[in-house]
């Protein structure tokens, strides 16, 4: 596979490390060749790096086994999930999850990704989640969605820009890929 085909959530091997693509951007500077700019997370160590590759560079995707699971609870720095078929429980560290912890709501359905040897690599979130607004400025009467918006803190600590008519206590649909407001729930 070529680097230009990489998308968020894919896992590939790079120098003996398993790297999870957090963001991939095809960039064409004014001068020179096009490049792929990516934010990658080392699956095992949890460290995040920014890497640039040529679009034609060959990469080796890792074969993953996917299992449907449900998020149960957080315990210290560890997040616990349950396989919905076997009821087996798995824990994953906050370092491995990265910013995805801000989207974890109790009982949310996710997909756990494992290596063929059974090592837990990553958690694939649903495309949207419903969250309540716990803190924002009061709504403005007559405001429309077309205005600039205001920051709102969700129940998990995630801060999202929302339209001016949103109030505390409103339940919103949040896009987990981009971290943006999609609408009211």
Coordinates of N, CA, C and O in Angstrom, one line a residue:
X1 N 0.8 -1.2 0.0 CA 0.0 0.0 0.0 C 0.9 1.2 0.0 O 2.0 1.2 0.6
X2 N 0.4 2.3 -0.6 CA 1.2 3.6 -0.7 C 0.7 4.5 0.5 O -0.4 4.4 0.9
X3 N 1.6 5.4 0.9 CA 1.4 6.3 2.0 C 0.2 7.2 1.7 O -0.5 7.6 2.6
X4 N -0.1 7.5 0.4 CA -1.2 8.4 0.1 C -2.5 7.8 0.4 O -3.5 8.5 0.6
X5 N -2.6 6.5 0.6 CA -3.9 5.8 0.9 C -4.2 5.7 2.4 O -5.2 5.2 2.8
X6 N -3.3 6.2 3.2 CA -3.5 6.1 4.7 C -4.6 7.1 5.1 O -4.7 8.2 4.6
X7 N -5.4 6.6 6.1 CA -6.5 7.3 6.6 C -6.5 7.2 8.2 O -5.8 6.3 8.7
X8 N -7.2 8.1 8.8 CA -7.2 8.0 10.3 C -7.7 6.7 10.8 O -8.7 6.1 10.2
X9 N -7.0 6.1 11.8 CA -7.4 4.8 12.3 C -6.7 3.6 11.8 O -6.7 2.6 12.4
X10 N -6.0 3.8 10.7 CA -5.2 2.7 10.1 C -3.9 2.5 11.0 O -3.4 3.4 11.5
X11 N -3.5 1.2 11.0 CA -2.3 0.9 11.8 C -1.3 0.2 10.8 O -1.6 -0.7 10.0
X12 N 0.0 0.7 10.8 CA 1.0 0.2 10.0 C 2.3 0.0 10.8 O 2.5 0.6 11.9
X13 N 3.2 -0.8 10.2 CA 4.5 -1.0 10.9 C 5.6 0.0 10.3 O 5.7 0.1 9.1
X14 N 6.3 0.6 11.2 CA 7.3 1.6 10.8 C 8.6 1.4 11.7 O 8.5 1.7 12.9
X15 N 9.6 0.8 11.2 CA 10.8 0.6 12.0 C 10.6 -0.3 13.2 O 11.2 -0.1 14.2
X16 N 9.8 -1.3 13.0 CA 9.5 -2.3 14.2 C 8.5 -1.8 15.1 O 8.1 -2.5 16.1
X17 N 8.0 -0.6 14.9 CA 6.9 0.0 15.8 C 5.6 -0.1 15.1 O 5.5 0.1 13.9
X18 N 4.5 -0.3 15.9 CA 3.2 -0.2 15.3 C 2.7 1.2 15.5 O 2.6 1.7 16.6
X19 N 2.3 1.9 14.4 CA 1.9 3.3 14.4 C 0.5 3.4 14.0 O 0.0 2.8 12.9
X20 N -0.3 4.1 14.8 CA -1.7 4.4 14.5 C -1.8 5.8 13.9 O -1.3 6.7 14.4
X21 N -2.5 5.9 12.7 CA -2.7 7.2 12.1 C -3.7 8.0 12.8 O -4.9 7.5 12.8
X22 N -3.4 9.1 13.4 CA -4.3 10.0 14.0 C -4.9 11.0 13.1 O -6.0 11.5 13.2
X23 N -4.0 11.5 12.2 CA -4.4 12.4 11.1 C -3.5 12.3 9.9 O -2.3 12.1 10.1
X24 N -4.0 12.4 8.7 CA -3.2 12.3 7.5 C -3.7 13.4 6.6 O -4.8 13.5 6.3
X25 N -2.7 14.1 6.0 CA -3.0 15.2 5.2 C -2.0 15.2 4.0 O -0.8 15.2 4.1
X26 N -2.6 15.2 2.8 CA -1.8 15.3 1.5 C -1.5 16.8 1.3 O -2.4 17.6 1.1
X27 N -0.2 17.1 1.3 CA 0.2 18.5 1.2 C 1.0 18.8 0.0 O 1.9 18.1 -0.3
X28 N 0.6 19.8 -0.7 CA 1.4 20.3 -1.9 C 1.9 21.6 -1.7 O 1.2 22.6 -1.7
X29 N 3.2 21.7 -1.3 CA 3.8 23.1 -1.1 C 3.9 23.8 -2.5 O 3.8 23.2 -3.5
X30 N 4.1 25.1 -2.4 CA 4.3 25.9 -3.6 C 5.4 25.4 -4.5 O 5.3 25.5 -5.7
X31 N 6.5 25.0 -3.9 CA 7.6 24.5 -4.6 C 7.9 23.1 -4.1 O 7.8 22.8 -3.0
X32 N 8.4 22.3 -5.0 CA 8.8 20.9 -4.6 C 7.7 19.9 -4.8 O 6.6 20.1 -5.4
X33 N 8.0 18.7 -4.3 CA 7.1 17.6 -4.4 C 6.0 17.5 -3.3 O 6.1 18.1 -2.3
X34 N 4.9 16.8 -3.6 CA 3.8 16.7 -2.6 C 4.3 15.7 -1.6 O 5.2 14.9 -1.8
X35 N 3.8 15.9 -0.4 CA 4.1 15.0 0.8 C 2.9 14.7 1.6 O 1.9 15.3 1.5
X36 N 3.0 13.6 2.3 CA 1.9 13.2 3.3 C 2.4 13.7 4.6 O 3.5 13.2 5.1
X37 N 1.7 14.5 5.3 CA 2.0 14.9 6.7 C 1.0 14.2 7.6 O -0.2 14.2 7.4
X38 N 1.6 13.5 8.6 CA 0.8 12.6 9.4 C 1.1 12.8 10.9 O 2.3 13.1 11.2
X39 N 0.1 12.7 11.7 CA 0.3 12.6 13.2 C 0.1 11.2 13.5 O -1.0 10.6 13.2
X40 N 1.1 10.5 14.1 CA 1.1 9.1 14.4 C 1.2 8.9 15.8 O 2.0 9.6 16.5
X41 N 0.6 7.8 16.4 CA 0.8 7.4 17.8 C 1.4 6.0 17.8 O 0.9 5.1 17.2
X42 N 2.5 5.9 18.5 CA 3.1 4.6 18.7 C 2.1 3.8 19.6 O 1.9 4.2 20.8
X43 N 1.6 2.7 19.1 CA 0.5 2.0 19.8 C 1.0 1.4 21.1 O 0.3 1.5 22.1
X44 N 2.2 1.0 21.2 CA 2.7 0.4 22.5 C 3.2 1.4 23.5 O 2.9 1.3 24.6
X45 N 3.9 2.4 23.0 CA 4.5 3.4 23.9 C 3.6 4.6 24.2 O 3.7 5.2 25.2
X46 N 2.7 4.8 23.3 CA 1.7 5.9 23.5 C 2.2 7.3 23.0 O 1.5 8.3 23.1
X47 N 3.5 7.4 22.6 CA 4.0 8.6 22.2 C 3.5 9.1 20.8 O 3.2 8.2 20.0
X48 N 3.3 10.4 20.6 CA 2.8 10.9 19.4 C 3.9 11.6 18.6 O 4.7 12.4 19.2
X49 N 4.0 11.3 17.3 CA 5.0 12.0 16.5 C 4.4 12.6 15.3 O 3.3 12.1 14.9
X50 N 5.0 13.6 14.7 CA 4.6 14.1 13.4 C 5.6 13.6 12.4 O 6.8 13.7 12.5
X51 N 5.1 13.0 11.3 CA 6.0 12.4 10.3 C 5.5 12.9 8.9 O 4.4 13.0 8.6
X52 N 6.5 13.1 8.0 CA 6.3 13.4 6.6 C 6.8 12.3 5.8 O 7.9 11.8 6.0
X53 N 6.0 11.8 4.8 CA 6.4 10.8 3.9 C 6.1 11.2 2.5 O 5.2 12.0 2.2
X54 N 6.8 10.6 1.5 CA 6.4 10.8 0.1 C 5.1 10.0 -0.1 O 5.0 8.9 0.4
X55 N 4.2 10.5 -0.9 CA 2.9 9.8 -1.2 C 3.1 8.4 -1.8 O 2.3 7.5 -1.6
X56 N 4.2 8.2 -2.6 CA 4.4 6.9 -3.2 C 5.2 5.9 -2.3 O 5.4 4.8 -2.7
X57 N 5.6 6.3 -1.2 CA 6.3 5.4 -0.3 C 5.5 4.3 0.1 O 4.3 4.4 0.5
X58 N 6.1 3.1 0.1 CA 5.3 1.8 0.4 C 5.3 1.6 1.9 O 6.3 1.8 2.6
X59 N 4.1 1.2 2.4 CA 4.0 0.9 3.9 C 3.3 -0.4 4.0 O 2.5 -0.8 3.1
X60 N 3.5 -1.1 5.1 CA 2.9 -2.4 5.4 C 1.8 -2.2 6.5 O 2.1 -2.0 7.6
X61 N 0.5 -2.4 6.1 CA -0.5 -2.3 7.1 C -0.5 -3.6 7.9 O -0.1 -4.6 7.5
X62 N -0.9 -3.4 9.2 CA -0.9 -4.5 10.2 C -2.3 -5.1 10.1 O -3.3 -4.4 10.1
X63 N -2.4 -6.5 10.0 CA -3.6 -7.2 10.0 C -4.2 -7.1 11.4 O -3.6 -7.4 12.4
X64 N -5.5 -6.6 11.5 CA -6.1 -6.5 12.8 C -7.4 -7.3 12.9 O -8.0 -7.5 11.9
X65 N -7.6 -7.8 14.1 CA -8.8 -8.6 14.4 C -9.7 -7.6 15.2 O -9.3 -7.0 16.2
X66 N -11.0 -7.5 14.7 CA -11.9 -6.5 15.3 C -12.9 -7.2 16.1 O -13.5 -8.3 15.7
X67 N -13.2 -6.7 17.3 CA -14.2 -7.2 18.2 C -15.1 -6.1 18.7 O -14.7 -5.0 19.1
X68 N -16.5 -6.4 18.6 CA -17.4 -5.4 19.2 C -17.3 -5.4 20.7 O -17.2 -6.4 21.3
X69 N -17.3 -4.2 21.3 CA -17.2 -4.0 22.7 C -18.0 -2.9 23.2 O -18.5 -2.1 22.4
X70 N -18.1 -2.8 24.5 CA -18.8 -1.7 25.2 C -17.9 -1.1 26.2 O -17.2 -1.8 27.0
X71 N -17.8 0.3 26.3 CA -17.0 0.9 27.3 C -17.8 0.8 28.6 O -18.9 1.1 28.7
X72 N -17.0 0.4 29.7 CA -17.6 0.2 31.0 C -17.3 1.3 31.9 O -18.2 2.0 32.4
X73 N -16.1 1.5 32.3 CA -15.7 2.5 33.3 C -14.2 2.8 33.2 O -13.4 2.0 32.7
X74 N -13.8 3.9 33.9 CA -12.4 4.3 34.0 C -12.0 4.0 35.5 O -12.8 4.2 36.4
X75 N -10.8 3.5 35.6 CA -10.2 3.2 36.9 C -8.8 3.7 37.0 O -7.9 3.1 36.4
X76 N -8.6 4.8 37.6 CA -7.3 5.4 37.6 C -6.9 5.9 36.2 O -7.6 6.6 35.6
X77 N -5.8 5.4 35.7 CA -5.3 5.7 34.3 C -5.7 4.7 33.3 O -5.1 4.6 32.2
X78 N -6.6 3.8 33.7 CA -7.0 2.7 32.8 C -8.5 2.7 32.5 O -9.3 3.1 33.3
X79 N -8.8 2.4 31.2 CA -10.2 2.4 30.8 C -10.6 0.9 30.4 O -9.8 0.2 29.7
X80 N -11.7 0.5 30.9 CA -12.2 -0.9 30.8 C -13.3 -1.0 29.8 O -14.3 -0.3 29.8
X81 N -13.1 -2.1 29.0 CA -14.1 -2.4 27.9 C -14.5 -3.9 28.0 O -13.7 -4.7 28.5
X82 N -15.7 -4.2 27.6 CA -16.2 -5.6 27.6 C -16.6 -6.0 26.2 O -17.3 -5.3 25.5
X83 N -16.0 -7.2 25.8 CA -16.4 -7.8 24.6 C -17.9 -8.2 24.7 O -18.3 -8.9 25.6
X84 N -18.7 -7.7 23.7 CA -20.2 -7.9 23.8 C -20.6 -9.4 23.5 O -21.7 -9.7 23.8
X85 N -19.7 -10.2 23.0 CA -20.1 -11.6 22.7 C -19.6 -12.5 23.8 O -20.3 -13.4 24.2
X86 N -18.3 -12.3 24.2 CA -17.8 -13.3 25.2 C -17.8 -12.7 26.6 O -17.5 -13.5 27.6
X87 N -18.1 -11.5 26.8 CA -18.2 -10.8 28.1 C -16.8 -10.7 28.7 O -16.6 -10.4 29.9
X88 N -15.7 -10.9 28.0 CA -14.4 -10.8 28.4 C -14.0 -9.3 28.5 O -14.5 -8.5 27.7
X89 N -13.3 -8.9 29.6 CA -13.0 -7.5 29.8 C -11.5 -7.2 29.4 O -10.7 -8.0 29.7
X90 N -11.3 -6.0 28.9 CA -10.0 -5.5 28.5 C -9.8 -4.2 29.1 O -10.7 -3.3 29.1
X91 N -8.5 -3.9 29.5 CA -8.2 -2.6 30.0 C -7.1 -2.0 29.0 O -6.3 -2.7 28.5
X92 N -7.3 -0.7 28.8 CA -6.3 0.0 27.9 C -6.0 1.4 28.6 O -6.8 2.0 29.3
X93 N -4.7 1.7 28.5 CA -4.2 2.9 29.2 C -4.6 4.2 28.6 O -4.9 4.2 27.3
X94 N -4.6 5.3 29.3 CA -5.0 6.6 28.8 C -4.0 7.0 27.7 O -4.3 7.7 26.8
X95 N -2.7 6.6 27.9 CA -1.7 6.9 26.9 C -2.0 6.3 25.6 O -1.8 7.0 24.6
X96 N -2.5 5.1 25.6 CA -2.8 4.4 24.3 C -4.0 5.1 23.7 O -4.1 5.1 22.5
X97 N -5.0 5.5 24.5 CA -6.2 6.1 23.9 C -6.0 7.5 23.4 O -6.6 8.0 22.5
X98 N -5.1 8.3 24.1 CA -4.8 9.7 23.7 C -6.0 10.5 23.9 O -6.7 10.4 24.9
X99 N -6.3 11.4 22.9 CA -7.5 12.3 23.0 C -8.8 11.6 22.9 O -9.8 12.2 23.2
X100 N -8.8 10.3 22.5 CA -10.1 9.6 22.4 C -10.8 9.5 23.7 O -12.0 9.2 23.7
X101 N -10.1 9.6 24.8 CA -10.7 9.5 26.1 C -11.8 10.5 26.3 O -12.8 10.3 27.1
X102 N -11.7 11.6 25.6 CA -12.7 12.7 25.8 C -14.1 12.4 25.1 O -15.1 13.1 25.3
X103 N -14.1 11.3 24.4 CA -15.3 10.8 23.7 C -16.0 9.6 24.4 O -17.0 9.2 23.9
X104 N -15.3 9.1 25.4 CA -15.8 7.9 26.0 C -17.0 8.2 27.0 O -16.8 8.8 28.0
X105 N -18.1 7.7 26.7 CA -19.3 7.8 27.5 C -19.7 6.4 28.0 O -19.5 5.4 27.3
X106 N -20.2 6.3 29.2 CA -20.6 5.0 29.7 C -21.5 4.2 28.7 O -22.4 4.8 28.2
X107 N -21.3 3.0 28.5 CA -22.0 2.0 27.7 C -21.9 2.3 26.2 O -22.7 1.8 25.4
X108 N -21.0 3.2 25.8 CA -20.8 3.5 24.3 C -20.3 2.2 23.6 O -19.5 1.5 24.2
X109 N -20.8 1.9 22.4 CA -20.4 0.8 21.6 C -19.1 1.2 20.8 O -19.2 2.2 20.1
X110 N -18.1 0.4 20.9 CA -16.8 0.7 20.2 C -16.4 -0.6 19.5 O -17.0 -1.7 19.7
X111 N -15.3 -0.5 18.8 CA -14.6 -1.7 18.2 C -13.2 -1.8 18.7 O -12.5 -0.8 18.6
X112 N -12.8 -2.9 19.3 CA -11.5 -3.1 19.8 C -10.7 -3.8 18.7 O -11.2 -4.7 18.0
X113 N -9.5 -3.3 18.4 CA -8.6 -3.8 17.4 C -7.4 -4.6 18.0 O -6.7 -4.0 18.9
X114 N -7.2 -5.8 17.6 CA -6.2 -6.7 18.2 C -5.3 -7.2 17.1 O -5.7 -7.3 15.9
X115 N -4.0 -7.5 17.5 CA -3.1 -8.2 16.5 C -3.6 -9.6 16.4 O -4.4 -10.1 17.2
X116 N -3.1 -10.4 15.5 CA -3.5 -11.8 15.3 C -3.0 -12.6 16.6 O -3.5 -13.6 16.8
X117 N -2.0 -12.0 17.3 CA -1.5 -12.7 18.5 C -2.3 -12.4 19.7 O -2.1 -12.9 20.8
X118 N -3.3 -11.5 19.6 CA -4.2 -11.1 20.7 C -3.8 -9.9 21.5 O -4.4 -9.6 22.5
X119 N -2.8 -9.1 21.0 CA -2.5 -7.9 21.7 C -3.4 -6.7 21.3 O -3.7 -6.5 20.1
X120 N -4.0 -6.1 22.3 CA -4.9 -5.0 22.1 C -4.2 -3.7 21.6 O -3.3 -3.3 22.2
X121 N -4.6 -3.3 20.4 CA -3.8 -2.2 19.7 C -4.6 -0.9 19.9 O -3.9 0.2 20.2
X122 N -5.9 -0.9 19.6 CA -6.6 0.4 19.5 C -8.0 0.2 19.8 O -8.6 -0.8 19.7
X123 N -8.7 1.4 20.0 CA -10.1 1.4 20.2 C -10.7 2.3 19.1 O -10.2 3.4 18.9
X124 N -11.6 1.8 18.3 CA -12.2 2.5 17.2 C -13.6 3.0 17.7 O -14.5 2.3 18.0
X125 N -13.7 4.4 17.8 CA -14.9 5.0 18.3 C -16.0 5.0 17.2 O -15.7 5.0 16.0
X126 N -17.3 5.2 17.6 CA -18.3 5.4 16.6 C -18.1 6.8 16.0 O -17.4 7.6 16.6
X127 N -18.7 7.1 14.9 CA -18.5 8.3 14.2 C -19.0 9.5 15.0 O -18.5 10.6 14.9
X128 N -20.1 9.3 15.7 CA -20.7 10.4 16.6 C -21.0 9.8 17.9 O -21.3 8.6 18.1
X129 N -21.0 10.7 18.9 CA -21.5 10.4 20.3 C -22.4 11.5 20.8 O -22.3 12.7 20.3
X130 N -23.3 11.2 21.7 CA -24.2 12.2 22.3 C -23.6 12.6 23.6 O -23.3 11.7 24.4
X131 N -23.5 13.9 23.9 CA -23.0 14.4 25.1 C -23.8 15.6 25.6 O -24.4 16.3 24.8
X132 N -23.8 15.8 26.9 CA -24.5 17.0 27.5 C -23.5 18.1 27.7 O -22.3 17.9 28.0
X133 N -24.0 19.3 27.5 CA -23.2 20.6 27.7 C -23.2 20.8 29.2 O -24.3 20.9 29.8
X134 N -22.1 20.9 29.9 CA -22.0 21.3 31.3 C -21.7 22.7 31.6 O -22.0 23.2 32.6
X135 N -21.0 23.4 30.6 CA -20.7 24.8 30.8 C -20.6 25.5 29.5 O -19.9 25.0 28.6
X136 N -21.3 26.6 29.4 CA -21.2 27.5 28.2 C -21.8 28.8 28.6 O -22.5 28.9 29.6
X137 N -21.6 29.8 27.8 CA -22.3 31.1 28.0 C -23.8 31.0 27.8 O -24.2 30.1 27.0
X138 N -24.6 31.8 28.4 CA -26.0 31.7 28.2 C -26.4 31.9 26.7 O -25.7 32.6 26.0
X139 N -27.4 31.2 26.3 CA -27.9 31.3 24.9 C -28.4 32.7 24.6 O -28.9 33.4 25.4
X140 N -28.3 33.1 23.3 CA -28.7 34.4 22.9 C -30.0 34.3 22.1 O -30.1 33.5 21.2
X141 N -31.1 35.0 22.5 CA -32.4 34.9 21.9 C -32.3 35.4 20.5 O -31.7 36.4 20.2
X142 N -32.8 34.5 19.5 CA -32.8 34.9 18.1 C -31.5 34.6 17.4 O -31.3 34.9 16.3
X143 N -30.6 33.9 18.1 CA -29.3 33.5 17.5 C -29.5 32.4 16.4 O -30.4 31.6 16.6
X144 N -28.7 32.4 15.4 CA -28.8 31.4 14.4 C -27.5 30.6 14.3 O -26.5 31.0 14.9
X145 N -27.5 29.5 13.6 CA -26.4 28.6 13.5 C -25.3 29.2 12.6 O -24.2 28.8 12.6
X146 N -25.6 30.3 11.9 CA -24.7 30.9 11.0 C -23.6 31.8 11.6 O -22.6 32.1 11.0
X147 N -23.9 32.2 12.9 CA -22.9 33.1 13.5 C -21.6 32.3 13.9 O -21.6 31.1 13.8
X148 N -20.7 33.0 14.5 CA -19.4 32.4 14.8 C -19.4 31.3 15.8 O -18.6 30.4 15.7
X149 N -20.2 31.4 16.8 CA -20.3 30.3 17.8 C -19.6 30.7 19.0 O -19.0 31.7 19.2
X150 N -19.6 29.8 20.0 CA -19.0 30.0 21.3 C -18.5 28.6 21.8 O -19.0 27.6 21.4
X151 N -17.5 28.6 22.8 CA -17.0 27.4 23.3 C -18.0 26.8 24.3 O -18.7 27.5 25.0
X152 N -18.1 25.4 24.3 CA -19.0 24.7 25.2 C -18.2 23.5 25.8 O -17.5 22.8 25.0
X153 N -18.2 23.4 27.1 CA -17.5 22.2 27.7 C -18.5 21.1 27.9 O -19.6 21.3 28.5
X154 N -18.2 19.9 27.4 CA -19.0 18.8 27.4 C -18.8 18.0 28.8 O -17.8 18.3 29.5
X155 N -19.6 17.0 29.1 CA -19.5 16.3 30.3 C -18.2 15.5 30.5 O -17.8 15.2 31.6
X156 N -17.5 15.3 29.5 CA -16.2 14.6 29.6 C -15.0 15.5 29.6 O -13.8 15.1 29.7
X157 N -15.2 16.8 29.5 CA -14.2 17.8 29.5 C -13.8 18.3 28.1 O -13.0 19.2 28.0
X158 N -14.4 17.7 27.1 CA -14.1 18.1 25.7 C -14.7 19.5 25.5 O -15.8 19.8 25.9
X159 N -14.0 20.4 24.8 CA -14.4 21.7 24.5 C -14.7 21.8 23.0 O -13.8 21.5 22.2
X160 N -15.9 22.2 22.7 CA -16.4 22.2 21.3 C -17.0 23.6 21.0 O -17.6 24.2 21.9
X161 N -16.8 24.1 19.8 CA -17.4 25.3 19.4 C -18.9 25.0 18.9 O -19.1 24.1 18.1
X162 N -19.8 25.7 19.5 CA -21.2 25.4 19.2 C -21.9 26.7 18.9 O -21.4 27.8 19.1
X163 N -23.1 26.6 18.2 CA -23.8 27.9 17.9 C -24.3 28.6 19.1 O -24.4 28.0 20.2
X164 N -24.6 29.9 19.0 CA -24.9 30.8 20.1 C -26.2 30.3 20.8 O -26.4 30.7 22.0
X165 N -27.1 29.6 20.2 CA -28.4 29.3 20.8 C -28.3 28.1 21.8 O -29.3 27.7 22.4
X166 N -27.2 27.4 21.8 CA -27.0 26.2 22.7 C -26.8 26.7 24.2 O -26.2 27.6 24.5
X167 N -27.5 25.9 25.1 CA -27.5 26.3 26.5 C -26.9 25.1 27.3 O -26.9 24.0 26.8
X168 N -26.6 25.4 28.6 CA -26.1 24.3 29.5 C -27.3 23.3 29.6 O -28.4 23.7 29.7
X169 N -26.9 22.0 29.7 CA -27.9 20.9 29.8 C -28.4 20.4 28.5 O -29.0 19.3 28.4
X170 N -28.1 21.1 27.3 CA -28.5 20.6 26.0 C -27.7 19.3 25.7 O -26.5 19.2 26.0
X171 N -28.3 18.3 25.1 CA -27.6 17.2 24.6 C -27.3 17.3 23.1 O -28.2 17.6 22.3
X172 N -26.0 17.2 22.8 CA -25.5 17.4 21.4 C -25.0 16.2 20.8 O -24.5 15.3 21.5
X173 N -24.9 16.1 19.5 CA -24.3 15.1 18.7 C -22.9 15.7 18.3 O -22.8 16.7 17.7
X174 N -21.8 14.9 18.7 CA -20.4 15.4 18.5 C -19.8 14.4 17.5 O -19.8 13.2 17.7
X175 N -19.1 14.9 16.5 CA -18.4 14.1 15.5 C -17.0 13.7 16.2 O -16.2 14.6 16.6
X176 N -16.8 12.4 16.3 CA -15.5 12.0 17.0 C -14.3 12.0 16.1 O -13.2 12.0 16.6
X177 N -14.5 12.1 14.8 CA -13.3 12.2 13.9 C -12.7 13.5 13.9 O -11.5 13.7 13.9
X178 N -13.5 14.6 14.0 CA -13.0 15.9 13.9 C -13.2 16.7 15.3 O -12.7 17.8 15.4
X179 N -14.0 16.2 16.2 CA -14.2 16.9 17.4 C -15.1 18.1 17.3 O -14.9 19.1 17.9
X180 N -16.1 18.0 16.4 CA -16.9 19.1 16.1 C -18.4 18.9 16.4 O -18.8 17.7 16.5
X181 N -19.1 19.9 16.6 CA -20.6 19.9 16.8 C -21.3 19.5 15.5 O -21.0 20.0 14.5
X182 N -22.3 18.6 15.6 CA -23.0 18.2 14.4 C -24.5 18.6 14.5 O -25.1 18.9 13.5
X183 N -25.0 18.7 15.8 CA -26.4 19.1 15.9 C -26.9 18.7 17.3 O -26.2 18.2 18.1
X184 N -28.2 19.0 17.6 CA -28.8 18.6 18.8 C -29.2 17.1 18.8 O -29.6 16.6 17.7
X185 N -29.1 16.5 19.9 CA -29.5 15.1 19.9 C -31.0 14.9 20.0 O -31.7 15.8 20.5

